[in-house]
């Protein structure tokens, strides 16, 4: 994920023009619908700087994990997968 993209999906933002927070909404909806396990696809890591940056992947995982835990998705119920949807890396065909 390029800088700013995953943050925009997770941050709730503030003010009249705030847009982010879709990741938060999806987690809350999934839990409310009875989902008990998640696979978090960390997309566009091929576009990170440097490409496939472990630091970027770990940063996203570390940022999301506390929120997931607060919403009933403990570490044993969540798997993070680095992938590139564009090139198909780590995507089953």
C-alpha atoms as a PDB file:
ATOM      1  CA  UNK A   1       0.000   0.000   0.000  1.00  0.00           C
ATOM      2  CA  UNK A   2       1.372   3.357  -0.911  1.00  0.00           C
ATOM      3  CA  UNK A   3       1.717   5.901   1.896  1.00  0.00           C
ATOM      4  CA  UNK A   4      -1.581   7.504   2.799  1.00  0.00           C
ATOM      5  CA  UNK A   5      -3.892   4.940   1.205  1.00  0.00           C
ATOM      6  CA  UNK A   6      -4.282   2.503   4.078  1.00  0.00           C
ATOM      7  CA  UNK A   7      -4.329   5.400   6.525  1.00  0.00           C
ATOM      8  CA  UNK A   8      -7.223   7.007   4.646  1.00  0.00           C
ATOM      9  CA  UNK A   9      -9.177   3.764   4.833  1.00  0.00           C
ATOM     10  CA  UNK A  10      -8.617   3.433   8.547  1.00  0.00           C
ATOM     11  CA  UNK A  11      -8.649   6.979   9.918  1.00  0.00           C
ATOM     12  CA  UNK A  12     -12.077   8.332  10.691  1.00  0.00           C
ATOM     13  CA  UNK A  13     -11.082  11.891   9.835  1.00  0.00           C
ATOM     14  CA  UNK A  14     -12.811  14.979  11.114  1.00  0.00           C
ATOM     15  CA  UNK A  15     -14.702  17.948   9.787  1.00  0.00           C
ATOM     16  CA  UNK A  16     -17.458  18.288   7.210  1.00  0.00           C
ATOM     17  CA  UNK A  17     -15.359  16.876   4.349  1.00  0.00           C
ATOM     18  CA  UNK A  18     -13.935  13.838   6.199  1.00  0.00           C
ATOM     19  CA  UNK A  19     -14.033  10.698   4.085  1.00  0.00           C
ATOM     20  CA  UNK A  20     -11.893   7.922   5.562  1.00  0.00           C
ATOM     21  CA  UNK A  21     -12.816   5.169   7.916  1.00  0.00           C
ATOM     22  CA  UNK A  22     -14.179   2.536   5.544  1.00  0.00           C
ATOM     23  CA  UNK A  23     -11.893  -0.129   7.005  1.00  0.00           C
ATOM     24  CA  UNK A  24     -13.283   0.590  10.477  1.00  0.00           C
ATOM     25  CA  UNK A  25     -16.840   0.387   9.179  1.00  0.00           C
ATOM     26  CA  UNK A  26     -16.204  -2.957   7.476  1.00  0.00           C
ATOM     27  CA  UNK A  27     -14.742  -4.470  10.651  1.00  0.00           C
ATOM     28  CA  UNK A  28     -17.703  -3.317  12.741  1.00  0.00           C
ATOM     29  CA  UNK A  29     -20.208  -4.564  10.162  1.00  0.00           C
ATOM     30  CA  UNK A  30     -18.452  -7.920   9.853  1.00  0.00           C
ATOM     31  CA  UNK A  31     -18.522  -8.420  13.609  1.00  0.00           C
ATOM     32  CA  UNK A  32     -22.178  -7.432  13.773  1.00  0.00           C
ATOM     33  CA  UNK A  33     -22.984  -9.982  11.080  1.00  0.00           C
ATOM     34  CA  UNK A  34     -21.350 -12.763  13.076  1.00  0.00           C
ATOM     35  CA  UNK A  35     -18.015 -13.026  11.264  1.00  0.00           C
ATOM     36  CA  UNK A  36     -15.497 -14.517  13.697  1.00  0.00           C
ATOM     37  CA  UNK A  37     -12.311 -14.619  11.595  1.00  0.00           C
ATOM     38  CA  UNK A  38     -10.711 -12.170   9.170  1.00  0.00           C
ATOM     39  CA  UNK A  39      -8.147 -12.201   6.413  1.00  0.00           C
ATOM     40  CA  UNK A  40      -6.731  -8.712   5.997  1.00  0.00           C
ATOM     41  CA  UNK A  41      -5.430  -8.268   2.445  1.00  0.00           C
ATOM     42  CA  UNK A  42      -2.676  -5.649   2.485  1.00  0.00           C
ATOM     43  CA  UNK A  43      -2.858  -4.693  -1.187  1.00  0.00           C
ATOM     44  CA  UNK A  44      -0.495  -2.672  -3.395  1.00  0.00           C
ATOM     45  CA  UNK A  45       2.644  -3.616  -1.509  1.00  0.00           C
ATOM     46  CA  UNK A  46       4.363  -3.787  -4.889  1.00  0.00           C
ATOM     47  CA  UNK A  47       3.864   0.006  -5.020  1.00  0.00           C
ATOM     48  CA  UNK A  48       5.390   0.630  -1.585  1.00  0.00           C
ATOM     49  CA  UNK A  49       8.737   2.374  -1.281  1.00  0.00           C
ATOM     50  CA  UNK A  50      10.694   0.150  -1.446  1.00  0.00           C
ATOM     51  CA  UNK A  51       8.489  -2.449  -3.145  1.00  0.00           C
ATOM     52  CA  UNK A  52       7.325  -5.221  -0.786  1.00  0.00           C
ATOM     53  CA  UNK A  53       8.544  -3.252   2.220  1.00  0.00           C
ATOM     54  CA  UNK A  54       8.346  -5.380   5.363  1.00  0.00           C
ATOM     55  CA  UNK A  55       8.376  -2.157   7.378  1.00  0.00           C
ATOM     56  CA  UNK A  56       5.273  -0.891   5.545  1.00  0.00           C
ATOM     57  CA  UNK A  57       3.469  -4.220   5.997  1.00  0.00           C
ATOM     58  CA  UNK A  58       4.344  -4.381   9.706  1.00  0.00           C
ATOM     59  CA  UNK A  59       3.270  -0.759  10.199  1.00  0.00           C
ATOM     60  CA  UNK A  60      -0.165  -1.430   8.721  1.00  0.00           C
ATOM     61  CA  UNK A  61      -0.547  -4.625  10.755  1.00  0.00           C
ATOM     62  CA  UNK A  62       0.546  -2.911  13.973  1.00  0.00           C
ATOM     63  CA  UNK A  63      -1.832  -0.025  13.378  1.00  0.00           C
ATOM     64  CA  UNK A  64      -4.887  -2.220  12.734  1.00  0.00           C
ATOM     65  CA  UNK A  65      -4.300  -4.930  15.352  1.00  0.00           C
ATOM     66  CA  UNK A  66      -5.434  -2.964  18.449  1.00  0.00           C
ATOM     67  CA  UNK A  67      -8.658  -1.893  16.721  1.00  0.00           C
ATOM     68  CA  UNK A  68      -9.337  -5.444  15.548  1.00  0.00           C
ATOM     69  CA  UNK A  69      -8.739  -6.773  19.067  1.00  0.00           C
ATOM     70  CA  UNK A  70     -11.128  -4.163  20.543  1.00  0.00           C
ATOM     71  CA  UNK A  71     -13.790  -5.447  18.151  1.00  0.00           C
ATOM     72  CA  UNK A  72     -13.445  -9.109  19.032  1.00  0.00           C
ATOM     73  CA  UNK A  73     -10.876 -10.195  16.464  1.00  0.00           C
ATOM     74  CA  UNK A  74      -7.945 -11.458  18.519  1.00  0.00           C
ATOM     75  CA  UNK A  75      -4.589 -12.376  16.966  1.00  0.00           C
ATOM     76  CA  UNK A  76      -5.572 -16.029  16.491  1.00  0.00           C
ATOM     77  CA  UNK A  77      -8.615 -14.987  14.451  1.00  0.00           C
ATOM     78  CA  UNK A  78      -6.851 -12.574  12.046  1.00  0.00           C
ATOM     79  CA  UNK A  79      -4.366 -13.270   9.265  1.00  0.00           C
ATOM     80  CA  UNK A  80      -2.608 -10.486   7.375  1.00  0.00           C
ATOM     81  CA  UNK A  81      -1.622 -11.272   3.777  1.00  0.00           C
ATOM     82  CA  UNK A  82       0.651  -9.062   1.648  1.00  0.00           C
ATOM     83  CA  UNK A  83      -0.485  -8.995  -1.962  1.00  0.00           C
ATOM     84  CA  UNK A  84      -0.679  -7.193  -5.245  1.00  0.00           C
ATOM     85  CA  UNK A  85      -4.046  -7.421  -6.936  1.00  0.00           C
ATOM     86  CA  UNK A  86      -2.661  -5.812 -10.085  1.00  0.00           C
ATOM     87  CA  UNK A  87       0.149  -8.312 -10.668  1.00  0.00           C
ATOM     88  CA  UNK A  88      -1.606 -11.213  -8.911  1.00  0.00           C
ATOM     89  CA  UNK A  89       1.107 -11.883  -6.326  1.00  0.00           C
ATOM     90  CA  UNK A  90      -0.375 -13.895  -3.421  1.00  0.00           C
ATOM     91  CA  UNK A  91      -3.770 -14.002  -5.158  1.00  0.00           C
ATOM     92  CA  UNK A  92      -5.159 -17.462  -5.882  1.00  0.00           C
ATOM     93  CA  UNK A  93      -6.225 -17.903  -9.489  1.00  0.00           C
END
